[in-house]
mmCIF file of C-alpha atoms and ligand atoms in Angstrom:
data_model
loop_
_atom_site.group_PDB
_atom_site.id
_atom_site.type_symbol
_atom_site.label_atom_id
_atom_site.label_comp_id
_atom_site.label_asym_id
_atom_site.label_seq_id
_atom_site.Cartn_x
_atom_site.Cartn_y
_atom_site.Cartn_z
ATOM 1 C CA MET B 1 10.440 36.455 -3.705
ATOM 2 C CA LYS B 2 10.326 32.892 -4.377
ATOM 3 C CA LYS B 3 6.652 32.241 -6.121
ATOM 4 C CA ILE B 4 5.430 28.506 -5.540
ATOM 5 C CA ILE B 5 1.693 26.960 -6.303
ATOM 6 C CA ILE B 6 1.039 24.402 -3.642
ATOM 7 C CA GLY B 7 -1.986 21.919 -5.047
ATOM 8 C CA ILE B 8 -3.976 19.564 -2.552
ATOM 9 C CA THR B 9 -6.070 17.002 -4.213
ATOM 10 C CA GLY B 10 -8.024 13.961 -2.510
ATOM 11 C CA ALA B 11 -5.820 11.139 -1.899
ATOM 12 C CA SER B 12 -4.585 10.342 1.785
ATOM 13 C CA GLY B 13 -2.123 11.971 3.547
ATOM 14 C CA SER B 14 -3.618 15.615 4.236
ATOM 15 C CA ALA B 15 -0.888 15.783 7.358
ATOM 16 C CA TYR B 16 2.019 15.875 4.716
ATOM 17 C CA PHE B 17 0.192 19.093 3.286
ATOM 18 C CA LEU B 18 -0.174 20.536 6.755
ATOM 19 C CA ARG B 19 3.498 19.814 7.379
ATOM 20 C CA VAL B 20 4.508 21.302 4.159
ATOM 21 C CA MET B 21 2.464 24.547 4.462
ATOM 22 C CA GLU B 22 3.535 24.850 7.914
ATOM 23 C CA ALA B 23 7.482 25.260 7.014
ATOM 24 C CA LEU B 24 6.481 27.116 3.913
ATOM 25 C CA SER B 25 4.576 29.783 5.684
ATOM 26 C CA GLN B 26 7.501 30.348 7.881
ATOM 27 C CA GLN B 27 9.421 31.544 5.098
ATOM 28 C CA GLU B 28 9.326 34.921 2.311
ATOM 29 C CA LEU B 29 7.590 33.448 -0.243
ATOM 30 C CA GLU B 30 4.618 34.678 -2.454
ATOM 31 C CA ILE B 31 2.479 30.937 -2.423
ATOM 32 C CA HIS B 32 -0.525 30.284 -4.129
ATOM 33 C CA LEU B 33 -2.789 27.326 -2.591
ATOM 34 C CA ILE B 34 -5.247 25.486 -4.785
ATOM 35 C CA ALA B 35 -7.623 22.645 -3.274
ATOM 36 C CA SER B 36 -9.600 20.567 -5.744
ATOM 37 C CA ASP B 37 -13.187 19.953 -4.311
ATOM 38 C CA GLN B 38 -12.088 16.574 -2.779
ATOM 39 C CA GLY B 39 -9.119 17.398 -1.568
ATOM 40 C CA ARG B 40 -10.915 20.025 0.859
ATOM 41 C CA LYS B 41 -13.096 17.199 1.942
ATOM 42 C CA VAL B 42 -10.326 14.832 2.788
ATOM 43 C CA LEU B 43 -8.515 17.363 4.016
ATOM 44 C CA THR B 44 -11.409 18.278 6.474
ATOM 45 C CA TYR B 45 -12.291 14.116 7.165
ATOM 46 C CA GLU B 46 -8.762 13.583 7.966
ATOM 47 C CA THR B 47 -7.044 16.238 9.934
ATOM 48 C CA GLY B 48 -10.356 18.395 10.937
ATOM 49 C CA VAL B 49 -9.200 21.298 9.497
ATOM 50 C CA ILE B 50 -11.083 23.922 7.023
ATOM 51 C CA LEU B 51 -8.635 25.453 4.515
ATOM 52 C CA GLU B 52 -10.232 28.812 4.483
ATOM 53 C CA GLU B 53 -9.540 29.028 8.372
ATOM 54 C CA GLN B 54 -5.735 27.191 8.025
ATOM 55 C CA ALA B 55 -5.105 29.737 5.626
ATOM 56 C CA ARG B 56 -5.845 32.610 7.725
ATOM 57 C CA LEU B 57 -3.547 31.182 10.607
ATOM 58 C CA TRP B 58 -0.674 30.772 7.961
ATOM 59 C CA ASN B 59 -1.222 34.239 7.010
ATOM 60 C CA LYS B 60 0.051 35.323 10.261
ATOM 61 C CA ASN B 61 3.541 33.798 9.602
ATOM 62 C CA ARG B 62 5.771 35.360 6.599
ATOM 63 C CA ALA B 63 4.798 33.994 3.701
ATOM 64 C CA GLY B 64 1.977 35.837 1.685
ATOM 65 C CA ILE B 65 -0.429 32.672 1.065
ATOM 66 C CA ILE B 66 -3.579 33.582 -1.865
ATOM 67 C CA LEU B 67 -6.316 30.546 -1.428
ATOM 68 C CA GLU B 68 -7.384 30.307 -5.566
ATOM 69 C CA ASP B 69 -10.608 29.354 -7.017
ATOM 70 C CA ASN B 70 -10.189 26.060 -8.591
ATOM 71 C CA GLU B 71 -12.829 26.990 -10.899
ATOM 72 C CA ASN B 72 -10.992 30.325 -11.851
ATOM 73 C CA LEU B 73 -9.062 29.808 -14.734
ATOM 74 C CA PHE B 74 -8.541 33.460 -14.883
ATOM 75 C CA SER B 75 -5.943 33.511 -12.174
ATOM 76 C CA PRO B 76 -2.975 34.574 -12.993
ATOM 77 C CA VAL B 77 -1.470 31.273 -12.232
ATOM 78 C CA ALA B 78 -3.218 29.925 -15.388
ATOM 79 C CA SER B 79 -0.814 31.621 -17.444
ATOM 80 C CA GLY B 80 2.883 31.163 -18.601
ATOM 81 C CA SER B 81 3.401 34.110 -18.336
ATOM 82 C CA PHE B 82 3.018 33.951 -14.779
ATOM 83 C CA ARG B 83 6.860 33.296 -13.259
ATOM 84 C CA CYS B 84 6.558 30.554 -11.048
ATOM 85 C CA ASP B 85 9.622 28.747 -9.522
ATOM 86 C CA ALA B 86 7.868 25.356 -8.491
ATOM 87 C CA MET B 87 4.844 23.690 -8.232
ATOM 88 C CA VAL B 88 3.995 20.743 -5.652
ATOM 89 C CA ILE B 89 0.449 18.599 -5.582
ATOM 90 C CA LEU B 90 0.526 16.815 -2.195
ATOM 91 C CA PRO B 91 -1.155 14.608 -1.838
ATOM 92 C CA CYS B 92 -2.019 14.007 -5.574
ATOM 93 C CA SER B 93 -4.688 11.635 -6.134
ATOM 94 C CA MET B 94 -4.343 9.349 -9.058
ATOM 95 C CA SER B 95 -7.452 10.732 -11.055
ATOM 96 C CA THR B 96 -5.235 14.045 -10.857
ATOM 97 C CA VAL B 97 -1.909 12.373 -12.035
ATOM 98 C CA ALA B 98 -4.506 10.480 -14.797
ATOM 99 C CA GLU B 99 -5.580 13.946 -15.925
ATOM 100 C CA ILE B 100 -2.552 15.850 -15.691
ATOM 101 C CA ALA B 101 -0.279 13.017 -18.248
ATOM 102 C CA GLY B 102 -3.663 13.410 -20.236
ATOM 103 C CA GLY B 103 -3.220 17.084 -20.837
ATOM 104 C CA ILE B 104 -6.679 17.637 -19.578
ATOM 105 C CA THR B 105 -6.946 20.946 -17.799
ATOM 106 C CA LYS B 106 -10.454 21.969 -16.862
ATOM 107 C CA THR B 107 -9.673 23.356 -13.549
ATOM 108 C CA LEU B 108 -6.849 25.365 -12.671
ATOM 109 C CA LEU B 109 -5.010 22.894 -10.845
ATOM 110 C CA THR B 110 -4.741 20.979 -13.453
ATOM 111 C CA ARG B 111 -4.225 23.926 -15.919
ATOM 112 C CA ALA B 112 -1.208 25.275 -13.684
ATOM 113 C CA ALA B 113 0.280 21.728 -13.661
ATOM 114 C CA ASP B 114 -0.064 21.816 -17.402
ATOM 115 C CA VAL B 115 1.571 25.251 -17.655
ATOM 116 C CA MET B 116 4.792 23.918 -15.502
ATOM 117 C CA ILE B 117 4.948 21.217 -17.941
ATOM 118 C CA LYS B 118 4.741 23.151 -21.148
ATOM 119 C CA GLU B 119 7.299 26.022 -19.915
ATOM 120 C CA ARG B 120 9.713 22.831 -18.462
ATOM 121 C CA ARG B 121 9.437 24.508 -14.986
ATOM 122 C CA ARG B 122 9.380 22.067 -11.599
ATOM 123 C CA LEU B 123 6.732 20.141 -11.043
ATOM 124 C CA VAL B 124 6.509 17.718 -8.196
ATOM 125 C CA LEU B 125 3.813 15.514 -7.556
ATOM 126 C CA VAL B 126 3.396 13.559 -4.277
ATOM 127 C CA PRO B 127 0.875 10.225 -5.416
ATOM 128 C CA ARG B 128 -0.599 8.009 -2.820
ATOM 129 C CA GLU B 129 -2.220 4.976 -3.436
ATOM 130 C CA THR B 130 -1.316 1.246 -2.754
ATOM 131 C CA PRO B 131 -1.200 -1.104 -4.547
ATOM 132 C CA LEU B 132 -0.550 0.904 -7.782
ATOM 133 C CA SER B 133 -2.645 -0.308 -11.186
ATOM 134 C CA THR B 134 -0.690 -0.503 -14.419
ATOM 135 C CA ILE B 135 -3.082 2.677 -15.100
ATOM 136 C CA HIS B 136 -1.596 4.422 -12.067
ATOM 137 C CA LEU B 137 2.250 3.245 -13.178
ATOM 138 C CA LYS B 138 1.910 4.366 -16.842
ATOM 139 C CA LYS B 139 0.625 7.613 -16.058
ATOM 140 C CA MET B 140 3.428 8.396 -13.463
ATOM 141 C CA ALA B 141 5.967 7.066 -16.033
ATOM 142 C CA GLU B 142 4.626 9.232 -18.984
ATOM 143 C CA LEU B 143 4.953 11.989 -16.378
ATOM 144 C CA SER B 144 8.446 11.376 -15.460
ATOM 145 C CA GLN B 145 9.658 10.931 -18.591
ATOM 146 C CA LEU B 146 8.283 14.934 -18.809
ATOM 147 C CA GLY B 147 10.887 16.095 -16.247
ATOM 148 C CA VAL B 148 7.805 15.901 -13.854
ATOM 149 C CA THR B 149 9.513 14.678 -10.725
ATOM 150 C CA ILE B 150 7.250 11.642 -8.956
ATOM 151 C CA LEU B 151 7.910 11.833 -4.965
ATOM 152 C CA PRO B 152 5.527 9.114 -3.383
ATOM 153 C CA ALA B 153 4.477 9.630 0.041
ATOM 154 C CA MET B 154 7.211 7.047 1.167
ATOM 155 C CA PRO B 155 8.638 7.539 4.746
ATOM 156 C CA GLY B 156 11.726 5.791 5.255
ATOM 157 C CA PHE B 157 12.534 4.157 8.318
ATOM 158 C CA TYR B 158 16.051 3.925 8.520
ATOM 159 C CA GLY B 159 16.086 7.144 10.898
ATOM 160 C CA HIS B 160 14.329 4.854 13.712
ATOM 161 C CA PRO B 161 11.309 7.513 13.886
ATOM 162 C CA GLN B 162 9.577 7.065 16.952
ATOM 163 C CA THR B 163 6.356 9.690 16.289
ATOM 164 C CA LEU B 164 3.759 9.645 13.727
ATOM 165 C CA ASP B 165 5.204 13.439 13.834
ATOM 166 C CA GLU B 166 8.545 12.240 12.435
ATOM 167 C CA ILE B 167 7.171 9.657 9.786
ATOM 168 C CA ILE B 168 5.446 12.365 8.511
ATOM 169 C CA GLY B 169 8.115 15.160 8.719
ATOM 170 C CA PHE B 170 10.474 12.682 6.674
ATOM 171 C CA VAL B 171 8.223 12.854 3.497
ATOM 172 C CA ALA B 172 7.407 16.918 4.141
ATOM 173 C CA GLY B 173 11.400 17.291 4.347
ATOM 174 C CA LYS B 174 11.801 15.195 1.015
ATOM 175 C CA VAL B 175 9.168 17.536 -0.542
ATOM 176 C CA LEU B 176 10.806 20.727 0.412
ATOM 177 C CA ASP B 177 14.048 19.362 -0.426
ATOM 178 C CA SER B 178 12.490 18.503 -4.030
ATOM 179 C CA ILE B 179 12.238 22.684 -4.511
ATOM 180 C CA GLU B 180 14.982 23.834 -2.492
ATOM 181 C CA ILE B 181 13.592 25.061 0.273
ATOM 182 C CA GLU B 182 15.841 25.018 3.435
ATOM 183 C CA ASN B 183 14.193 22.682 6.496
ATOM 184 C CA ASP B 184 14.739 20.644 9.260
ATOM 185 C CA CYS B 185 11.869 18.149 8.690
ATOM 186 C CA TYR B 186 13.556 15.383 8.967
ATOM 187 C CA GLN B 187 17.281 13.908 10.451
ATOM 188 C CA ARG B 188 19.129 13.432 7.208
ATOM 189 C CA TRP B 189 21.112 10.496 7.036
ATOM 190 C CA GLN B 190 24.927 10.540 8.180
ATOM 191 C CA GLY B 191 25.994 7.344 7.144
ATOM 192 C CA ASN B 192 26.829 4.337 8.735
ATOM 193 C CA TYR B 193 30.653 2.657 8.896
ATOM 194 C CA GLU B 194 29.533 0.110 10.881
ATOM 195 C CA LYS B 195 28.212 -3.292 8.867
HETATM 196 C C1 FMN U 1 -11.152 9.178 2.428
HETATM 197 C C2 FMN U 1 -10.934 8.892 1.161
HETATM 198 C C3 FMN U 1 -9.206 8.645 0.864
HETATM 199 C C4 FMN U 1 -9.029 8.419 -0.521
HETATM 200 N N1 FMN U 1 -7.778 8.002 -0.716
HETATM 201 C C5 FMN U 1 -7.102 8.326 -1.794
HETATM 202 C C6 FMN U 1 -5.786 8.028 -2.164
HETATM 203 O O1 FMN U 1 -5.343 7.627 -1.398
HETATM 204 N N2 FMN U 1 -5.258 7.791 -3.442
HETATM 205 C C7 FMN U 1 -6.271 8.126 -4.166
HETATM 206 O O2 FMN U 1 -5.732 8.187 -5.408
HETATM 207 N N3 FMN U 1 -7.410 8.071 -4.284
HETATM 208 C C8 FMN U 1 -8.257 8.459 -3.106
HETATM 209 N N4 FMN U 1 -9.390 8.544 -2.659
HETATM 210 C C9 FMN U 1 -10.338 8.808 -4.022
HETATM 211 C C10 FMN U 1 -9.896 10.083 -4.742
HETATM 212 O O3 FMN U 1 -10.622 10.979 -3.906
HETATM 213 C C11 FMN U 1 -11.390 10.404 -5.950
HETATM 214 O O4 FMN U 1 -10.297 9.624 -6.878
HETATM 215 C C12 FMN U 1 -11.044 11.898 -6.211
HETATM 216 O O5 FMN U 1 -11.817 11.729 -7.565
HETATM 217 C C13 FMN U 1 -10.284 12.892 -6.240
HETATM 218 O O6 FMN U 1 -10.463 13.879 -6.900
HETATM 219 P P1 FMN U 1 -9.120 15.078 -7.034
HETATM 220 O O7 FMN U 1 -8.542 14.440 -7.700
HETATM 221 O O8 FMN U 1 -9.948 16.298 -7.865
HETATM 222 O O9 FMN U 1 -9.106 15.663 -5.953
HETATM 223 C C14 FMN U 1 -9.966 8.904 -1.344
HETATM 224 C C15 FMN U 1 -11.172 9.265 -1.289
HETATM 225 C C16 FMN U 1 -11.839 9.170 0.034
HETATM 226 C C17 FMN U 1 -13.099 9.733 0.189
#
C-alpha cells in the first residue's frame, strides 16, 4: 500500500487541502497527516472545519489516516527508514518554504520534508502568497533545484470553470497528478484546433 505524508500549514487555501484529502481518503492508502498550529487555525478560520473531527470522518472511507503530532519528532515519519512514496504540503506558507529551504527541522512537518529531500523522494509544495518577494522566489528556486516540485495554487481558467468547486478542483487535480494518484478532480485539456 502506498504511503503518503500530507502537511497543512497556515497559508490561505485550506479548501485545496480538503479537496485533496477527500480524494485520497477514497483510495487504499496509508496517509500521515501533519498540521502546523497555524495550519489548523487557518483551516478552521477559512472553512469552519476542525481537523480531528474531519480526520475521523475521512477514516470512515477507504484510506487509513494517521493524524500526527507536529511536536513528536519520535514519529516514524521523522526517519528516512520510513519508506514513503510522496509528501505534499498544501497550502504551504512562505515561512515553511523558508524553513525547509534552510534545513531547519524543529517540527515533524519540516523534519519529514527534510527527510524526503535527503532520501531523494518526491516532495511537492503548494505555496500561496501574493505578491511574492525576492526572498520567497529565491527559497522556492533553491528547493526546485533540489528536485522539489513547486506547484503553486494557481488555478487555470481555460476550462471555463463555472463554480468555485471547479476552480478548487483544478489545483487539487494537479496536486494529485503530481503524486500519481488517479483522480477526476478537473477537466483535462483536450486541445483546441480552432484558432
Ligand atoms: C488568515 C491568514 C491567512 C494567511 N495566509 C497566508 C498565505 O497565503 N501565505 C503565507 O505564506 N502566509 C499566510 N499567513 C501567515 C502565516 O500563517 C504565518 O506566516 C505563519 O507563521 C505560518 O506558520 P506555519 O508555516 O508554521 O503554518 C496567513 C495568516 C492568516 C492568519
